Coordinates of C-alpha atoms and ligand atoms in Angstrom, one line a residue:
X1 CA -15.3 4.5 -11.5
X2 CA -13.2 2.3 -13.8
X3 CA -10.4 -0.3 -12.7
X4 CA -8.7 -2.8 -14.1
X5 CA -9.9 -6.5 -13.6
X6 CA -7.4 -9.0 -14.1
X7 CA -10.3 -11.7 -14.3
X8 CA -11.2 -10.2 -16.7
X9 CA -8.0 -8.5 -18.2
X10 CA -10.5 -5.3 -19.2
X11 CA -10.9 -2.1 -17.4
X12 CA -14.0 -2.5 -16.2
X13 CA -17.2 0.1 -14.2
X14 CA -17.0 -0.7 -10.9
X15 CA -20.0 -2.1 -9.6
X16 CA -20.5 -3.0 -5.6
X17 CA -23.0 -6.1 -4.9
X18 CA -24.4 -3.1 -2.1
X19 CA -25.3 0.4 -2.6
X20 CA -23.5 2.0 -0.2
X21 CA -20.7 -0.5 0.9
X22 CA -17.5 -1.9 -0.6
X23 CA -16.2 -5.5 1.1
X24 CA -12.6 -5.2 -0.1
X25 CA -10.0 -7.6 1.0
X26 CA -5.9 -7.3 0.7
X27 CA -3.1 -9.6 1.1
X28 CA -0.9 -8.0 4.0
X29 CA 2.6 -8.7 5.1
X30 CA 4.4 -11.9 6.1
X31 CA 6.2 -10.5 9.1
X32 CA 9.1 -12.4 10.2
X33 CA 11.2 -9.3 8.8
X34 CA 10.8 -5.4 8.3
X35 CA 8.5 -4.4 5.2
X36 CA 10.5 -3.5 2.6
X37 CA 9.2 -0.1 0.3
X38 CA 8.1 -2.3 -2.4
X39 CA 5.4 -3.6 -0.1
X40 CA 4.4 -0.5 1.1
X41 CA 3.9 0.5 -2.4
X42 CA 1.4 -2.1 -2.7
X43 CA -0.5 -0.9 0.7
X44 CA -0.5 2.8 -0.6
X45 CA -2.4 1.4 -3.3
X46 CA -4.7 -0.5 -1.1
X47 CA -4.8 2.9 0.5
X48 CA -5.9 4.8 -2.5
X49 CA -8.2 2.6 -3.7
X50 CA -9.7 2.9 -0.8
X51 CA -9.5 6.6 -0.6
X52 CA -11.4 7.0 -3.8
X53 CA -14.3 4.4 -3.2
X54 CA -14.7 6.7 -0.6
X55 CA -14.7 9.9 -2.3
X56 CA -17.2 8.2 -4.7
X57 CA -20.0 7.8 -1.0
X58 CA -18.9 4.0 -0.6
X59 CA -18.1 3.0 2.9
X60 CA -15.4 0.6 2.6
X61 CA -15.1 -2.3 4.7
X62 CA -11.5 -3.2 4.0
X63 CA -9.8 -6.1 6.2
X64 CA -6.3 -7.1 5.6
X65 CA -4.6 -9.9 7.2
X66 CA -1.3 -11.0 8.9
X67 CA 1.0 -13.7 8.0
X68 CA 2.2 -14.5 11.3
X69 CA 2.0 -18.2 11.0
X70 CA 4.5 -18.2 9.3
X71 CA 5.2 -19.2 6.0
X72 CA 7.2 -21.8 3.3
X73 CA 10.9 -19.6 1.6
X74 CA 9.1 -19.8 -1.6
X75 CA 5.4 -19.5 -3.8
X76 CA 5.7 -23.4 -3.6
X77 CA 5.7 -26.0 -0.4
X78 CA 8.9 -25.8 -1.0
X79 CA 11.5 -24.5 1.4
X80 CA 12.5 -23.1 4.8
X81 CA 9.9 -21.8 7.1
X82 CA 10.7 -17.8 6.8
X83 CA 9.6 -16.9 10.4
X84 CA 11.6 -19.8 11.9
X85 CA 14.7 -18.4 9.9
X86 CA 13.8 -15.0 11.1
X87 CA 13.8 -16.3 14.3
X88 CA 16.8 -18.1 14.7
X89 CA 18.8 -15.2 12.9
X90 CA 17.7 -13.1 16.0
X91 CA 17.7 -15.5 19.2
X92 CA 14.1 -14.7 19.5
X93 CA 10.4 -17.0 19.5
X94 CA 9.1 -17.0 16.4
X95 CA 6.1 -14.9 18.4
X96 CA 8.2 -12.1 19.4
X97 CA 9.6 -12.3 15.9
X98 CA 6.1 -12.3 14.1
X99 CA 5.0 -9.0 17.2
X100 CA 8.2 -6.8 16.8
X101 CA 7.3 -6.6 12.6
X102 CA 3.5 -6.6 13.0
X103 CA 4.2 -3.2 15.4
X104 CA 6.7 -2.0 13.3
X105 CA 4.5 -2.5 9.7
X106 CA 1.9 -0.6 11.7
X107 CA 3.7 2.5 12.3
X108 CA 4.7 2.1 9.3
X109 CA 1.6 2.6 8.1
X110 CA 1.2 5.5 9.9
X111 CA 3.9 6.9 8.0
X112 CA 2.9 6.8 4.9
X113 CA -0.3 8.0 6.0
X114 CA -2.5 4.6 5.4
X115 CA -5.7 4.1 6.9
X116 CA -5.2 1.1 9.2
X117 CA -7.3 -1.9 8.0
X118 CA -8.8 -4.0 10.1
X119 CA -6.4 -6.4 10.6
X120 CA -6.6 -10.4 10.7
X121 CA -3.3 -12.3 11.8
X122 CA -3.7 -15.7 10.4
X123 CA -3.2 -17.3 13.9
X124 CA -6.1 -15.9 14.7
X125 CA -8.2 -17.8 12.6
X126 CA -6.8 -21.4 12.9
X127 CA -10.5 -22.6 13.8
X128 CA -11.6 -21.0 10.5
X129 CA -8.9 -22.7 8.6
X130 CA -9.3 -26.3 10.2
X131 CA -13.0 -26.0 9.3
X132 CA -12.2 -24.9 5.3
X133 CA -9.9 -27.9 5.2
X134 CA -12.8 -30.2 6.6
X135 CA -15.3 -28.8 4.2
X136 CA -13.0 -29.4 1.4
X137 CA -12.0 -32.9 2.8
X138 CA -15.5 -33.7 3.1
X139 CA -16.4 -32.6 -0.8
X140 CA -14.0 -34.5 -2.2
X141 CA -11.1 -31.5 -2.8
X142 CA -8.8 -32.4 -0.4
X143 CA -6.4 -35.7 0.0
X144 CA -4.5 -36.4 3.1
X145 CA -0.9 -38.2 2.8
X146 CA 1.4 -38.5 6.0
X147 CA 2.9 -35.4 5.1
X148 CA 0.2 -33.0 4.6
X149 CA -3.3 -32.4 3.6
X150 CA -3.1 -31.2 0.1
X151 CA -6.2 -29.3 -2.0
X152 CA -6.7 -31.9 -5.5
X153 CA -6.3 -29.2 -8.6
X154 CA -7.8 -31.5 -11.0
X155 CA -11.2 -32.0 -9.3
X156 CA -11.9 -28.2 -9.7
X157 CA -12.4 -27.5 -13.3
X158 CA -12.3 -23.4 -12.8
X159 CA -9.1 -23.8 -11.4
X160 CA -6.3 -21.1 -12.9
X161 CA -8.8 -19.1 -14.2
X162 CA -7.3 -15.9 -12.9
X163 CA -4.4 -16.6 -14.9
X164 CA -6.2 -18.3 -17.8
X165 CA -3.5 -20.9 -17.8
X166 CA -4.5 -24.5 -18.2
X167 CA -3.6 -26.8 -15.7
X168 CA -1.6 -28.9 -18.4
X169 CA 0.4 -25.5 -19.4
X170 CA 1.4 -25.1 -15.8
X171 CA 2.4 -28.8 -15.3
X172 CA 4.9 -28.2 -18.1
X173 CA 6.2 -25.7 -16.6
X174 CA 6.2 -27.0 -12.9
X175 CA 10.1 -26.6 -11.6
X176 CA 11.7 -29.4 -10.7
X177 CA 12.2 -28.5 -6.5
X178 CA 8.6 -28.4 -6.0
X179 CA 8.0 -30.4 -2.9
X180 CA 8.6 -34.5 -2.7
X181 CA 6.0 -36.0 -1.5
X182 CA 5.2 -39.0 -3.6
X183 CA 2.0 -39.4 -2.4
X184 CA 0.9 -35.8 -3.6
X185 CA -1.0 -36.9 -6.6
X186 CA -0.3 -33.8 -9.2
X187 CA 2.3 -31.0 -9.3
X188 CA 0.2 -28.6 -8.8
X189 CA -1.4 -29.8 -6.1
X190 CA -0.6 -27.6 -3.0
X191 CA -0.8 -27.9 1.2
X192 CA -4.1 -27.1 3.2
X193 CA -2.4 -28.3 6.3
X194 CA 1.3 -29.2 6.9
X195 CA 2.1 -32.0 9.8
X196 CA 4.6 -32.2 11.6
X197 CA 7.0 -34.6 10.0
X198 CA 10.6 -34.8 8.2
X199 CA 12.0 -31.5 8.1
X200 CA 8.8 -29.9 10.0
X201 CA 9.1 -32.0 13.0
X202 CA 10.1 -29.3 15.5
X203 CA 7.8 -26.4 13.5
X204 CA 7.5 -24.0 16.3
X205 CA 3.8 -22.7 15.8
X206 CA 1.5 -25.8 15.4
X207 CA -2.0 -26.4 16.4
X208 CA -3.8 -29.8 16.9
X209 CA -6.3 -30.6 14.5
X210 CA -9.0 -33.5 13.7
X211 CA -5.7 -34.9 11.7
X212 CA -3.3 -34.3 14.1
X213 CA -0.6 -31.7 15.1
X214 CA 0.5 -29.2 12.3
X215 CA 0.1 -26.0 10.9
X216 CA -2.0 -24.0 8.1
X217 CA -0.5 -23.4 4.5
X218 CA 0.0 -20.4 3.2
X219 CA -3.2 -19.8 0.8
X220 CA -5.7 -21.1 3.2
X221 CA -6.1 -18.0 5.6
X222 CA -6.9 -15.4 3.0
X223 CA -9.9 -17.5 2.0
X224 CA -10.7 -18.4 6.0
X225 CA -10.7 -14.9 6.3
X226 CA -12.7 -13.4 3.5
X227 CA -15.2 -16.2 4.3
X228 CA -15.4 -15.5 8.4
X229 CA -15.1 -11.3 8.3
X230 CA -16.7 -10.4 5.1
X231 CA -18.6 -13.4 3.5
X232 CA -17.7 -14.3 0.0
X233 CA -17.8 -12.8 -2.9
X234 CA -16.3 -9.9 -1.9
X235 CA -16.0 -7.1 -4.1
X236 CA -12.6 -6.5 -4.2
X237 CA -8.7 -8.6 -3.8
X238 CA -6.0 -7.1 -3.9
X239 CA -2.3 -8.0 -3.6
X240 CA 0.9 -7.2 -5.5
X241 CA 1.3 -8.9 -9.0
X242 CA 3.2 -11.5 -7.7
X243 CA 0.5 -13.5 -6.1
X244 CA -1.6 -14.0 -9.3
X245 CA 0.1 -17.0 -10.3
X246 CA 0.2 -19.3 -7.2
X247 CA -1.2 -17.5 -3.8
X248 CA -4.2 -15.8 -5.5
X249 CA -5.1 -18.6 -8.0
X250 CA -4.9 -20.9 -5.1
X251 CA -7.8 -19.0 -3.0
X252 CA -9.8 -18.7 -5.2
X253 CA -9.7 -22.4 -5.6
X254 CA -10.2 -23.2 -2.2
X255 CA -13.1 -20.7 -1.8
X256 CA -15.0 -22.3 -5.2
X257 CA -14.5 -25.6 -4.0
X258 CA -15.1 -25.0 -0.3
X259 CA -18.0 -22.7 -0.6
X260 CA -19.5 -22.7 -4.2
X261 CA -19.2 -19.3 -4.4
X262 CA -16.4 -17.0 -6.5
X263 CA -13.7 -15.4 -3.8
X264 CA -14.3 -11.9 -5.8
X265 CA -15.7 -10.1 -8.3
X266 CA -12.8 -7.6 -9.1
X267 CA -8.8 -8.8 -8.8
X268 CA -6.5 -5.2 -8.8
X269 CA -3.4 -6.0 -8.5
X270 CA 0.1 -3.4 -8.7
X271 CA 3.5 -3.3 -10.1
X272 CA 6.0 -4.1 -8.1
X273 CA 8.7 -1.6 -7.3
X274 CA 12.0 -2.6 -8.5
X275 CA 16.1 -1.8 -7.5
X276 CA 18.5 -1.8 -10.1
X277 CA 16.0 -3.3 -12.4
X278 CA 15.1 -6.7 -10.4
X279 CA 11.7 -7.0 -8.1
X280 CA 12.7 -5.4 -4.4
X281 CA 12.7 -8.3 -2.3
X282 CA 12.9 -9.7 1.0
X283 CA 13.9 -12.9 0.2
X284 CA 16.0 -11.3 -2.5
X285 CA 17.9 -9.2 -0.2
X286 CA 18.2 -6.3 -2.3
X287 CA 15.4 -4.0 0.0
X288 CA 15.3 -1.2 1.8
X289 CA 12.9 -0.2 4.6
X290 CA 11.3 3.3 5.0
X291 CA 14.2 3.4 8.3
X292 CA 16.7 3.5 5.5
X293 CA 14.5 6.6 3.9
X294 CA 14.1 8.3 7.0
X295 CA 17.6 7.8 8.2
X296 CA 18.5 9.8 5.2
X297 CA 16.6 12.5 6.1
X298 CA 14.1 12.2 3.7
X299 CA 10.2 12.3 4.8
X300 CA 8.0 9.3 4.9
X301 CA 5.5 10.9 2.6
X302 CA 7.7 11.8 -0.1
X303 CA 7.9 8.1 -0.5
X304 CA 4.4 7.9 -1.0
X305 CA 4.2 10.7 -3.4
X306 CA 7.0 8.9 -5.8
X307 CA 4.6 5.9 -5.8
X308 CA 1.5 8.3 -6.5
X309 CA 3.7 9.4 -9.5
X310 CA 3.5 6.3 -11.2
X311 CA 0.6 4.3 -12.1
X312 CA 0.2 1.3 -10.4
X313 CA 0.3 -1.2 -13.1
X314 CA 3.9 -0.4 -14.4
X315 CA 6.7 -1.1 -12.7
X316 CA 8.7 1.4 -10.6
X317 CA 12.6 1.9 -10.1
X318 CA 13.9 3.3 -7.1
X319 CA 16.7 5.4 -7.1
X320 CA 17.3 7.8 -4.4
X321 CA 17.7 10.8 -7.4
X322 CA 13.8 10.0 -8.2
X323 CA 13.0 9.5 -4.2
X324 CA 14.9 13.4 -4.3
X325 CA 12.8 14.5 -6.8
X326 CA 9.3 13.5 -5.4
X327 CA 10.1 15.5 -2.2
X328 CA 11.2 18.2 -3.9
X329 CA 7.7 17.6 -5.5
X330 CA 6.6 17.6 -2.3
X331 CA 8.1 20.7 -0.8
X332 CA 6.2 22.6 -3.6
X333 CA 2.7 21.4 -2.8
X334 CA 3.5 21.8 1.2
X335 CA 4.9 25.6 0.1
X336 CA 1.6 26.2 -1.8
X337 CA -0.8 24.6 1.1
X338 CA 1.1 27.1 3.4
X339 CA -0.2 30.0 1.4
X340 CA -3.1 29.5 3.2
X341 CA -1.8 31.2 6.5
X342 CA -0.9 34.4 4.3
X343 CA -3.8 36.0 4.5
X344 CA -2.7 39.2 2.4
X345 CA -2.8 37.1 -0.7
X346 CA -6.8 36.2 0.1
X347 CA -8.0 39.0 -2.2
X348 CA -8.2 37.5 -5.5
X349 CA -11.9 37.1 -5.8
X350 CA -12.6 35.0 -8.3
X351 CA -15.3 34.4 -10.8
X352 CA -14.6 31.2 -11.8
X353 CA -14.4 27.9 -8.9
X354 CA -10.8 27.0 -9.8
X355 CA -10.7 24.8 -6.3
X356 CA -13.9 23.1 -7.9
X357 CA -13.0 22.5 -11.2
X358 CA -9.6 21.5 -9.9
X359 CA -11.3 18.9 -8.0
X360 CA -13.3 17.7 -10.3
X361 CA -10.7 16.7 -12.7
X362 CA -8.2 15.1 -10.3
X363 CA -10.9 12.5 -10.1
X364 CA -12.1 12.2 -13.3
X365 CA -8.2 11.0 -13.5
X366 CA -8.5 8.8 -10.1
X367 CA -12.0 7.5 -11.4
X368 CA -9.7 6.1 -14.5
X369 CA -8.3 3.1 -13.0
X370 CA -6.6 5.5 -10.2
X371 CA -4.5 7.5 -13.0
X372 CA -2.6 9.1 -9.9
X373 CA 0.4 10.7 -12.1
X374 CA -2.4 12.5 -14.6
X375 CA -4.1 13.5 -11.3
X376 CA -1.3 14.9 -9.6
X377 CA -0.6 16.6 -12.6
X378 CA -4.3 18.5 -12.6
X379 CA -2.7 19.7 -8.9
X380 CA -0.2 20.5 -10.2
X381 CA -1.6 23.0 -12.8
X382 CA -3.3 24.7 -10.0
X383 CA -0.5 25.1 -7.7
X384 CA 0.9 27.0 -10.8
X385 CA -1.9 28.9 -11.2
X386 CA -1.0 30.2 -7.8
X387 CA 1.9 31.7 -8.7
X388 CA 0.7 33.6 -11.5
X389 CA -2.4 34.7 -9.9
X390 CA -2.4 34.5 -6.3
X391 CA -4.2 32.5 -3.9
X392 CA -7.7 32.5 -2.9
X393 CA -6.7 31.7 0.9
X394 CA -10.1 31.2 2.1
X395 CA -10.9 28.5 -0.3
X396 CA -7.8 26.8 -0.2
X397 CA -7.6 24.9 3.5
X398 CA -11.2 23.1 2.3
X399 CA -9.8 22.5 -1.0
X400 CA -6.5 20.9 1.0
X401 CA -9.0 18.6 2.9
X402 CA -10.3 17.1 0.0
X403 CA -7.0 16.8 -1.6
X404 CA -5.7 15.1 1.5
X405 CA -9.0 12.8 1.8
X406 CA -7.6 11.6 -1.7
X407 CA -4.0 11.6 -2.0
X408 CA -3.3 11.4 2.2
X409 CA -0.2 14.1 1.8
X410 CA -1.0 16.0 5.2
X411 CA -0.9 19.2 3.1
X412 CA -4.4 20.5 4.9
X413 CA -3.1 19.8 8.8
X414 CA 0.0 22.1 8.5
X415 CA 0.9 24.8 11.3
X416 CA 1.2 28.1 10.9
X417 CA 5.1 29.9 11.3
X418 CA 3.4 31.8 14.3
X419 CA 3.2 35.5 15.8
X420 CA 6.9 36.0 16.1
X421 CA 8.2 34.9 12.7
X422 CA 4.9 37.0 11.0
X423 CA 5.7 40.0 13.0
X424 CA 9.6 40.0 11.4
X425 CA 8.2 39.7 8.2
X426 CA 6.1 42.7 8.5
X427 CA 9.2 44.6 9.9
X428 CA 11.3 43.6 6.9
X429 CA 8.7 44.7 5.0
X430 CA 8.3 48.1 6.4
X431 CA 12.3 48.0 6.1
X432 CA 12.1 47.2 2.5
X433 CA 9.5 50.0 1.9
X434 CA 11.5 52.8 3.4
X435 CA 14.9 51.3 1.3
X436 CA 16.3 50.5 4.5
X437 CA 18.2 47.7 3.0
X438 CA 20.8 46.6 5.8
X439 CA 18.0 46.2 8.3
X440 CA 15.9 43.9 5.7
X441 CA 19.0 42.1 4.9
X442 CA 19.7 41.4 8.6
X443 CA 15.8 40.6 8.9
X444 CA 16.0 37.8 6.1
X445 CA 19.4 36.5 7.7
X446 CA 17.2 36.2 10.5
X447 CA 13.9 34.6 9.2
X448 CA 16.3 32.3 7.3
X449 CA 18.6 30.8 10.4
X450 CA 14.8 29.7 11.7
X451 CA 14.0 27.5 8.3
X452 CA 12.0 30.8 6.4
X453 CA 12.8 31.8 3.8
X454 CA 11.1 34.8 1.8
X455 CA 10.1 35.3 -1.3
X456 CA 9.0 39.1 -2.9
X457 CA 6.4 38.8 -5.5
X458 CA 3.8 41.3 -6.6
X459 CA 1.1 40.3 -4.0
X460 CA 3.8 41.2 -1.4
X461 CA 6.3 38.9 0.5
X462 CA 5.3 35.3 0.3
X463 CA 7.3 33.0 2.8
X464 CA 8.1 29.7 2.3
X465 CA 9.7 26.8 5.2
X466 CA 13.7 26.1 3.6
X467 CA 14.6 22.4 2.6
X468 CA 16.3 20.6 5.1
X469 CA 19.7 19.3 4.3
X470 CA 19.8 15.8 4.3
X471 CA 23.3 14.4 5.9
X472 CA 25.6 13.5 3.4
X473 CA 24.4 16.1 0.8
Ligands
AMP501 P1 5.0 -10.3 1.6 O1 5.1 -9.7 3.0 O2 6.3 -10.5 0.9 O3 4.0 -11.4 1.5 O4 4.3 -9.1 0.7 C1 3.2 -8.3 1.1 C2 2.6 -7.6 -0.1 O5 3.6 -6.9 -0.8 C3 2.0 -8.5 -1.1 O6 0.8 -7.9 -1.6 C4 3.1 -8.6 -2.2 O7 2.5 -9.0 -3.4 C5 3.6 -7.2 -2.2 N1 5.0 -7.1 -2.7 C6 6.1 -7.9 -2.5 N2 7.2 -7.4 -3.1 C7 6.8 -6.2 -3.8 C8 7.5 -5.3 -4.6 N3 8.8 -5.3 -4.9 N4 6.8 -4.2 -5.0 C9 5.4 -4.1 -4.7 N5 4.8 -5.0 -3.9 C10 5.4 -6.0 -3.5
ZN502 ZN1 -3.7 -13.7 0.3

């Protein structure tokens, strides 16, 4: 399988450091609000990168974690804690605030039909962090002012690789806002551990530590968790393209200096999905949640299917029009997996292992740095095939479950229209073939008012479950 390091910036084989087993870890959700669908773009493509490791014989031990600690308004030190402002927008503890999302991003999850992760909420792991931060103290990475204890950028000289940026390019550029702390001794230099002074005096969530009272930042709990749930180098990070510059660059550092080993061996990171041309945002205030999808009527997994039609390293608009299209997308592949109850249709007896050969291209295309549009176009070819040909209905629900183990549509798990519904379709049938045309009519009328709708080809009546109309259509 290739994918596309940024390390490296090449497309690279994919090569675990064990035979059988992937260690892959991704940056989860900050949860002092709901996810927005541009995150859970970037966890569908945790979710398929996982789902073809697998397909390839590689268990994958994949742990994501939790920001409920609690984190800074912005990629800096700079700013308002976001689960405090969550908090007090909502007249609740920052703990009920940081429980309510993490429930809600699971089902979530369930939604879009992700494998669940195992799951690591930073406050967890505050004994992990506290020791990283002694063992960086201790080698000389770390400095402590009265502020904070801040992670020295110049003592490590790999530090920025992942960008490629020098550290004097960066100081250029450092904005202006960035934290004041005049004892911080470069720009770039960022916080290990925040105390509890100035304007974090009354931070809600703080721990004691062999400094004193305060609280982890932001970076340090990815690399506290690789390092205590999957040892380090893992084989895989992952995050959303947005954490290269500052959260990913940062633990690496920490992990390097800490540990003297690299955090990973392969970086994957997506495109974000955009509105109205601008990076979907939480702090931007420009999101929408999958609610806001479903409250339109539209099904959780036609979201997913409009992110599996672009690749993950170019950006994505949403519209609502393109979220229409995908289910309609959608509705076609769910219409073809039902031909699998319509047993008349089962006779086409094939030479040739279309299923197979099917198969086998979708992931030659999902080996190829997850080309998920060119695979779902080798689908789609078949479920075209299908209506020139017919189905072999045998063949298909197998084929569905490996289709499913890939793309997670649900297409192999759907129910059958049942004895009544099949039994009017053979009397319309009968109807039809005796020219009885006012009793088929009435029969359709009737198929139709419970959501089927039929369809005469040559291999006889096909049904077919009718769109839903979504309010306001
Ligand atoms: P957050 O909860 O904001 O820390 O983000 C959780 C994950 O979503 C991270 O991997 C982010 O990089 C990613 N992310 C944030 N915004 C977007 C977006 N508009 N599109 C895709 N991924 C995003
Ligand atoms: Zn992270």
């Amino acid at each position: 399988m290739k994918i596309y390091n940024t390390l490296t910036r090449k497309n690279e084989e994919f090569k675990a450091l064990l035979d059988k087993a992937v260690t892959f870890y991704s940056c989860g959700p900050t949860v002092y609000d709901h996810q927005t669908i541009g995150n859970l773009r970037t966890y569908v493509l945790y979710d398929t990168l996982r789902r073809v490791l697998e397909a390839e014989g590689l268990e994958v031990k994949h742990v994501m974690n939790i920001t409920d600690v609690g984190h800074l308004t912005s990629d800096g030190d700079e700013g308002e804690d976001k689960l405090e402002k969550g908090a007090k927008s909502s007249g609740k503890t920052v703990w009920e605030v940081a429980g309510e999302n993490t429930e809600e991003f699971k089902r979530n999850l369930e939604q879009l039909n992700v494998s669940l992760p195992r799951l690591a909420k930073a406050t967890d792991f505050i004994e992990q962090q506290i020791a990283m931060v002694q063992t960086l103290l201790d080698k000389g990475f770390a400095y402590q002012t009265d502020q904070a204890i801040y992670f020295d950028v110049s003592k490590l000289d790999s530090y920025g690789r992942l960008t490629g940026q020098k550290l004097t390019d960066k100081e250029v550029g450092a904005r202006a806002e960035v934290v004041v702390d005049e004892n911080k001794r470069h720009p770039q230099d960022f916080a290990l551990w925040f105390f509890l002074v100035g304007r974090f005096a009354n931070h809600e969530m703080n721990w004691a530590s062999p400094w004193g009272q305060g609280f982890p930042g932001w970076h340090l709990e990815c690399s506290a968790i690789v390092h205590s749930t999957l040892g380090d180098p893992i084989d895989i990070h992952s995050g959303a393209v947005d954490l290269i510059g500052t959260h990913h660059t940062n633990e690496m550092a920490q992990t390097e200096a800490a540990y003297g080993n690299s955090l990973a061996n392969y970086w994957v990171h997506g495109e974000h999905l955009l509105v109205d041309g601008r990076r979907m945002g939480k702090s931007l205030g420009n999101f929408y949640t999958i609610k806001d999808v479903t409250d339109k009527g539209y099904e959780p997994l036609s979201l997913r299917l409009l992110y599996l039609q672009a690749h993950y390293r170019t950006q994505l608009n949403f519209t609502w029009r393109a979220l229409s299209a995908a289910e309609a997308h959608l509705k076609n592949l769910q219409a073809w997996a039902d031909l699998k109850f319509q047993s008349h249709l089962g006779h086409k007896n094939r030479a040739a292992d279309v299923y197979g050969w099917a198969l086998d291209k979708i992931k030659v295309e999902l080996n190829n740095d997850l080309n998920t549009p060119q695979a779902l176009s080798e689908l789609s070819k078949l479920v075209a095939l299908a209506e020139h040909e017919g189905v072999d209905t045998q063949k298909l629900q197998p084929f569905l479950e490996q289709i499913d183990r890939l793309f997670g549509l649900r297409l192999a798990g759907r129910q059958d229209i049942g004895e009544v519904a099949k039994s009017l379709i053979a009397q319309r049938e009968s109807a039809r073939l005796t020219k009885d045309w006012v009793k088929a009519d009435q029969l359709r009328r009737q198929l139709s008012d419970q959501g089927i709708e039929i369809n005469d080809t040559e291999h006889g009546p096909i049904w077919s479950r009718s769109a839903r109309q979504r309010p306001g259509e």
